[in-house]
Coordinates of C-alpha atoms and ligand atoms in Angstrom, one line a residue:
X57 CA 25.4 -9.7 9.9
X58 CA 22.5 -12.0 9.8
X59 CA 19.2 -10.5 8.9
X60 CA 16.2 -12.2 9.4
X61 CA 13.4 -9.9 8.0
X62 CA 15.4 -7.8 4.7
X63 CA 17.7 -8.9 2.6
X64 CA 21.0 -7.0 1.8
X65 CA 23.1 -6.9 -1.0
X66 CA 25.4 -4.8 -3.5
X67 CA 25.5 -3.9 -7.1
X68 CA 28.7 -1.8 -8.1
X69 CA 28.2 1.4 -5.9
X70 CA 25.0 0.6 -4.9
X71 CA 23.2 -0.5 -1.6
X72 CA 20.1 -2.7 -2.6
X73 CA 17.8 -3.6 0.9
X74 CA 15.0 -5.7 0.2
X75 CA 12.1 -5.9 2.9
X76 CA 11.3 -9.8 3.2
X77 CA 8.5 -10.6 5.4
X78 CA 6.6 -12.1 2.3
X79 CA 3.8 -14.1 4.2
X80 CA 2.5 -10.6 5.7
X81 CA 3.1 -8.4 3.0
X82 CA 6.5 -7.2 4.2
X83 CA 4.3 -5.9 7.5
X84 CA 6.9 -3.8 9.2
X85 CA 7.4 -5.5 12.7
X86 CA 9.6 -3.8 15.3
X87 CA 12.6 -6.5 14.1
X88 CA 11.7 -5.5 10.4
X89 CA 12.8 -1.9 11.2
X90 CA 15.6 -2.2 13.6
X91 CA 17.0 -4.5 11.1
X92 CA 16.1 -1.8 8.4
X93 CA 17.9 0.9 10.3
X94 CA 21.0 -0.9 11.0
X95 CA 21.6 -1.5 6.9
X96 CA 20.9 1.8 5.9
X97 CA 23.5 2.8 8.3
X98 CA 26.0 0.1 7.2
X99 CA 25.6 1.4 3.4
X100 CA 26.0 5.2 4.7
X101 CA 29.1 4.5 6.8
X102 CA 30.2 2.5 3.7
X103 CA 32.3 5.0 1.5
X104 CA 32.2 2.6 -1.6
X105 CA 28.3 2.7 -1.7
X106 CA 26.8 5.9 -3.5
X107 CA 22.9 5.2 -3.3
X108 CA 20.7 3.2 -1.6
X109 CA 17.8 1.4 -3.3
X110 CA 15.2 0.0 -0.9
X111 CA 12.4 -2.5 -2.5
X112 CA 9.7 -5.0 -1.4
X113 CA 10.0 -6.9 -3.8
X114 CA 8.1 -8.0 -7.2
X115 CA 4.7 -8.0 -5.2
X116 CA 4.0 -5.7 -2.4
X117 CA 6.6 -2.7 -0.8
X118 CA 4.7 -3.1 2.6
X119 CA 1.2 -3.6 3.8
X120 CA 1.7 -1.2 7.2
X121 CA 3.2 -1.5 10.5
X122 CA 2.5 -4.9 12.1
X123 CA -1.0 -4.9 13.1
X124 CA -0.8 -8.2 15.5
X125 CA 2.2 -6.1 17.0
X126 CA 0.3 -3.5 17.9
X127 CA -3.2 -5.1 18.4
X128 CA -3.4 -5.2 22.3
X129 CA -0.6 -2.2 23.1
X130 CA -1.5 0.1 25.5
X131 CA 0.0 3.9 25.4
X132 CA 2.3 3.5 27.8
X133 CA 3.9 0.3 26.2
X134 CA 4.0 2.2 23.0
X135 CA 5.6 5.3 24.6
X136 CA 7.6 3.5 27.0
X137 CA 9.2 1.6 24.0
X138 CA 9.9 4.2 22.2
X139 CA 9.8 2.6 18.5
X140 CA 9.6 6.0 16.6
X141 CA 13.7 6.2 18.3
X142 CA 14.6 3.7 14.8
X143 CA 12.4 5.2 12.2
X144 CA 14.2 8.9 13.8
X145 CA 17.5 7.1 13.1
X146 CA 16.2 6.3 8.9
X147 CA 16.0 9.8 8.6
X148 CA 19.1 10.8 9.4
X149 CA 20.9 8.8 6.7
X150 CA 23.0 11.2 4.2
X151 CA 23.2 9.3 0.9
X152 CA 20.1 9.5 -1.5
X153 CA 17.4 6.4 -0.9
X154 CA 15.6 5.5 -3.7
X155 CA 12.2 3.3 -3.0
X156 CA 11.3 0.7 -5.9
X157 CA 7.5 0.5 -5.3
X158 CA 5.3 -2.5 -6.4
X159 CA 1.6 -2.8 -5.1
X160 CA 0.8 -2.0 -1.9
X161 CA 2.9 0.5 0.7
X162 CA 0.2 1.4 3.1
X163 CA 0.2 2.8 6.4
X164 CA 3.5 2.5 7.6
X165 CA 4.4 1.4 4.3
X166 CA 3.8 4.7 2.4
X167 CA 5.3 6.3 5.3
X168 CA 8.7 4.1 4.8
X169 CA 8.3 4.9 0.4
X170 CA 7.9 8.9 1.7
X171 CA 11.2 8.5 3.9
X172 CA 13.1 7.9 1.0
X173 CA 14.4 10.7 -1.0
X174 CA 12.4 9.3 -4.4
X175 CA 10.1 7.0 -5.7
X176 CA 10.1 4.6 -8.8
X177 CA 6.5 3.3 -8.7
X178 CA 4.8 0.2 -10.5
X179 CA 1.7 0.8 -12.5
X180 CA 0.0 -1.4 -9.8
X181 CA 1.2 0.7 -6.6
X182 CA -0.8 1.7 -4.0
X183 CA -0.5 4.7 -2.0
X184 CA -2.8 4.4 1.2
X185 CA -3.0 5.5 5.1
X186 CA -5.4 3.1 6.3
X187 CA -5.2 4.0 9.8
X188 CA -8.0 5.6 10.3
X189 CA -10.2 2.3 9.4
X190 CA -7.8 1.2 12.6
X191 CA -9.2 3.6 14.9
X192 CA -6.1 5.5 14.9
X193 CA -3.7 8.1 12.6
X194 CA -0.3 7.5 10.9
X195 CA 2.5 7.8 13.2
X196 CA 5.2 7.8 10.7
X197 CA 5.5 10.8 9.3
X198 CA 1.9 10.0 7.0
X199 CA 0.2 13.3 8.2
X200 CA 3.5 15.7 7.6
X201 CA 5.2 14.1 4.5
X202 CA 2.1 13.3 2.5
X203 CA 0.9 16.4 3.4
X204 CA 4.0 18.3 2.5
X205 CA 4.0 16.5 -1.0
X206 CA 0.8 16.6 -2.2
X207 CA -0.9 19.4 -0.4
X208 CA -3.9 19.7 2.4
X209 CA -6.9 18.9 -0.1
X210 CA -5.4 15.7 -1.4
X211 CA -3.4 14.7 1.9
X212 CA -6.7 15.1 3.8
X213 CA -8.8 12.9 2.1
X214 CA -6.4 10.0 1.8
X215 CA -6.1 10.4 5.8
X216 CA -9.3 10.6 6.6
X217 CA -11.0 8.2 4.5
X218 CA -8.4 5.8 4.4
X219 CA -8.4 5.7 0.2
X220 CA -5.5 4.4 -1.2
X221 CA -4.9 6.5 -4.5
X222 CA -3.1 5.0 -7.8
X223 CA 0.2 5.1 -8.8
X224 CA -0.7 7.8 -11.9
X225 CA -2.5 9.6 -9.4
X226 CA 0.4 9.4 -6.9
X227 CA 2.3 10.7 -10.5
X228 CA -0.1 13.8 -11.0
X229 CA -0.1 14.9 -6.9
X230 CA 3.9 14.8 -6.9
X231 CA 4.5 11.5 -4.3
X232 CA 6.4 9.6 -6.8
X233 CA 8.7 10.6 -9.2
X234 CA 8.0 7.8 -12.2
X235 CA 5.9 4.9 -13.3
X236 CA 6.5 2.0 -15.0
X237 CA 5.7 -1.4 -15.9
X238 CA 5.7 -4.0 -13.0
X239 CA 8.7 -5.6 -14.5
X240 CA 10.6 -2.5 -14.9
X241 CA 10.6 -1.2 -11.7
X242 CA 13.5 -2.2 -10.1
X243 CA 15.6 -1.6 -13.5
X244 CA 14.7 1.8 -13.4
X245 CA 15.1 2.7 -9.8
X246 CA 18.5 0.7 -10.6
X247 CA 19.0 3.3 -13.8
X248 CA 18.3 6.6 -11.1
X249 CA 20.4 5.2 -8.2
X250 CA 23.1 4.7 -11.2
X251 CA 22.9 7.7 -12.1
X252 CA 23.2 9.6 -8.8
X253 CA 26.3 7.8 -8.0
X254 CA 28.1 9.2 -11.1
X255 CA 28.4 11.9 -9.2
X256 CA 30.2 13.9 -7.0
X257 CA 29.7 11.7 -3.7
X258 CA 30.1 15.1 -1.0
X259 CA 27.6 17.3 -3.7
X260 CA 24.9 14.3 -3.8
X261 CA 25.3 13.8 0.6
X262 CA 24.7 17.9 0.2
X263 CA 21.9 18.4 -2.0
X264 CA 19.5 15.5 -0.2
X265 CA 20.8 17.8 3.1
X266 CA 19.3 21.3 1.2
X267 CA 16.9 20.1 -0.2
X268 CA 15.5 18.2 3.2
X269 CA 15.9 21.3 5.1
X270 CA 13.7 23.2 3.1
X271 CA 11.1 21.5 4.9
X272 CA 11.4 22.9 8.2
X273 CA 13.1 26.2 7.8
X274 CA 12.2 29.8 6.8
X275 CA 13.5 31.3 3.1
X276 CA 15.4 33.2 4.2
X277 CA 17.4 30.1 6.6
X278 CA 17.5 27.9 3.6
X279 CA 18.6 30.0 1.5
X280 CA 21.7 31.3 3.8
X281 CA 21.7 27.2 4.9
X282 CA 22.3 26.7 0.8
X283 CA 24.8 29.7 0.6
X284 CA 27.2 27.4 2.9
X285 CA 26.4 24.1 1.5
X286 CA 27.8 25.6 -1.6
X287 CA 30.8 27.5 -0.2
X288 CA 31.7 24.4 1.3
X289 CA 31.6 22.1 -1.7
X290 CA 35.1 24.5 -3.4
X291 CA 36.6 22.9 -0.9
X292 CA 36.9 19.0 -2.2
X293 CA 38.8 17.5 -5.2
X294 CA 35.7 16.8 -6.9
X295 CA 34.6 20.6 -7.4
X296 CA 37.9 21.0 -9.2
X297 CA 37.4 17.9 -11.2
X298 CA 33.9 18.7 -12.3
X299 CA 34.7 22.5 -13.6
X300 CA 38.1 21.5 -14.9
X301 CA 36.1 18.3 -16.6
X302 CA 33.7 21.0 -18.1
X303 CA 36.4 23.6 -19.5
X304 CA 38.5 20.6 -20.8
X305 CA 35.5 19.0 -22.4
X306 CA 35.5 15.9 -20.6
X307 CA 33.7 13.6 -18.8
X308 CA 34.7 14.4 -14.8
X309 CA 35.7 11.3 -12.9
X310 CA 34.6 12.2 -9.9
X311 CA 36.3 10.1 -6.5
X312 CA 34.4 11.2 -3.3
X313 CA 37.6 13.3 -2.1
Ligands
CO8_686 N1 0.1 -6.3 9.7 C1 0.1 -7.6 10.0 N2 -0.3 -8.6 9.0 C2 -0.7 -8.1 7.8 C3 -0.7 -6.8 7.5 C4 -0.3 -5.8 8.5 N3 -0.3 -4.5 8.3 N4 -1.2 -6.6 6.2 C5 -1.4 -7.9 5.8 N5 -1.1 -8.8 6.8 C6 -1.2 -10.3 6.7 C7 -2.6 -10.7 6.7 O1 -3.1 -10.8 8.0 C8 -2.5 -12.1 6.0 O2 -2.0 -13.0 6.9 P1 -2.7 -14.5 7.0 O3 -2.3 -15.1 5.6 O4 -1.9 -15.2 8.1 O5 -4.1 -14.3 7.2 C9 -1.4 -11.8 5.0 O6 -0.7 -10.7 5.4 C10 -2.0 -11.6 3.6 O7 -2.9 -10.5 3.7 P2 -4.4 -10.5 3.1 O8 -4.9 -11.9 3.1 O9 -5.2 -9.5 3.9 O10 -4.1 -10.0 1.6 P3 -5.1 -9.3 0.6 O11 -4.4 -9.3 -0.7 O12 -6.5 -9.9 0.7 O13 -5.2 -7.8 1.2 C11 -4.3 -5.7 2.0 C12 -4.1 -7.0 1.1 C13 -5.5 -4.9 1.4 C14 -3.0 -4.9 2.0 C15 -4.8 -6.2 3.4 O14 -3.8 -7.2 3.9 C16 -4.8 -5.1 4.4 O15 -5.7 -4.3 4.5 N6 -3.7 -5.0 5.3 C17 -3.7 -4.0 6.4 C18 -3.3 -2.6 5.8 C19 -3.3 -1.6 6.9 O16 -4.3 -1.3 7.6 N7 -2.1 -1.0 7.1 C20 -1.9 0.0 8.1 C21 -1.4 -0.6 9.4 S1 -1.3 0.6 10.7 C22 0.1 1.4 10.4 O17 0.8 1.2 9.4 C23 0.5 2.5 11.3 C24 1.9 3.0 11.1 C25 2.4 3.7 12.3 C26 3.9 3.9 12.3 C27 4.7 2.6 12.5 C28 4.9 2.4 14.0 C29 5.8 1.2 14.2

């Protein structure tokens, strides 16, 4: 498939998707996204691909939804449209995403980099919901995931006065999991989606689907939710691989069955 605003390709096991709408800071158009949604889905339905690494680029993740797109909608058009319908569809991919993050991702931007399940950050990243300097609120997810990652103090005053925050500050709240030089970034998003995909394919798919559902669920429902997560795992090849890896003393070759 052609793609005309990402790029797409593979290294070993993993699925790399590069945002490429360079000449507006990777501005994420309605194309941008559908295109977006329909790789992440091609690299989930794919069984040789473990992890998903999703950049910018070496200069900006992305600078917010489209602005010229939206400039003259009305909230019917919006509604009528239904955009959000994509953006629903990225977060219902099962393999981990990991979000390679150089300068800005604002806006719609930071919500995309909070989609994913972590984030490998540049020393010169930006974390921002400009909206508000817009006349409006984030409609990605920016006033639930931000909020649900760094707390109400913090997630309230990026929203509300529009602020971007640093990438060490984005380090000490809890929105990304590492920094590192600008030239590093990919490598070492590269290094943790390598990583991941060492291991047990069905565990991995699992773990992002626990973890996630702690968000909107009681204790008690995770913690049952978990209980079969886990019963369910005795039942593939690589459960008895792993444990009989362990007792043998070595390394388990893991194959996704
Ligand atoms: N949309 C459209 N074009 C953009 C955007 C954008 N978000 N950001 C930058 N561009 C364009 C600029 O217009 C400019 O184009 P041109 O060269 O033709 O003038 C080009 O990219 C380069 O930008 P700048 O010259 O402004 O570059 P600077 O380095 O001076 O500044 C900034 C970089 C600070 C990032 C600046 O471009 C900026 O403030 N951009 C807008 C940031 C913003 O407000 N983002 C939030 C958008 S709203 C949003 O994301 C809502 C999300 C809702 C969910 C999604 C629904 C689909």
């Amino acid at each position: 498939m052609e793609y005309q605003s990402i790029q797409m390709s593979r290294e070993g096991a993993i699925g790399r998707i590069q945002l490429y709408r360079p000449k507006v800071l990777n501005a994420l158009n309605t194309g941008l996204i559908s295109e977006l949604v329909q790789a992440l889905e091609a690299f989930d339905r794919d069984s040789t691909i473990r992890c998903i690494l999703l950049t910018g680029g070496n200069r900006v993740f992305a600078a917010g939804a489209d602005i010229g797109e939206m400039a003259t909608a009305t909230s019917a058009e919006l509604m009528l449209s239904n955009q959000f319908a994509d953006w629903d569809r990225l977060r219902r991919i099962k393999k981990p995403i990991v979000a390679a993050v150089v300068g800005y991702a604002l806006g719609g931007g930071c919500e995309l980099a909070m989609a994913c399940d972590m984030i490998v950050a540049a020393e010169n990243a930006r974390f921002g919901q400009p909206e508000i300097d817009l006349g409006i609120i984030p409609g990605a997810g920016g006033t639930q995931r931000l909020t649900r990652a760094v707390g109400k103090a913090r997630a309230m005053e990026i929203v509300l006065t529009g602020s971007p925050i640093t990438a060490q500050e984005a380090l000490h709240v809890g929105l990304v999991n590492r920094v590192v030089p600008v030239e590093n970034v990919e490598l070492e998003a590269m290094k943790l989606c390598q990583q991941i995909a060492s291991k047990a394919p069905a565990a991995v798919q699992l773990a992002k689907e626990s973890v996630l559902k702690s968000f909107d669920t009681t204790i008690a429902d995770g913690l049952d939710y978990e209980q079969k997560l886990f019963y369910l795992l005795f039942s593939t090849e690589d459960q008895k691989e792993g444990m009989n890896a362990f007792v043998e003393k070595r390394k388990p070759h893991f194959q996704g069955k």
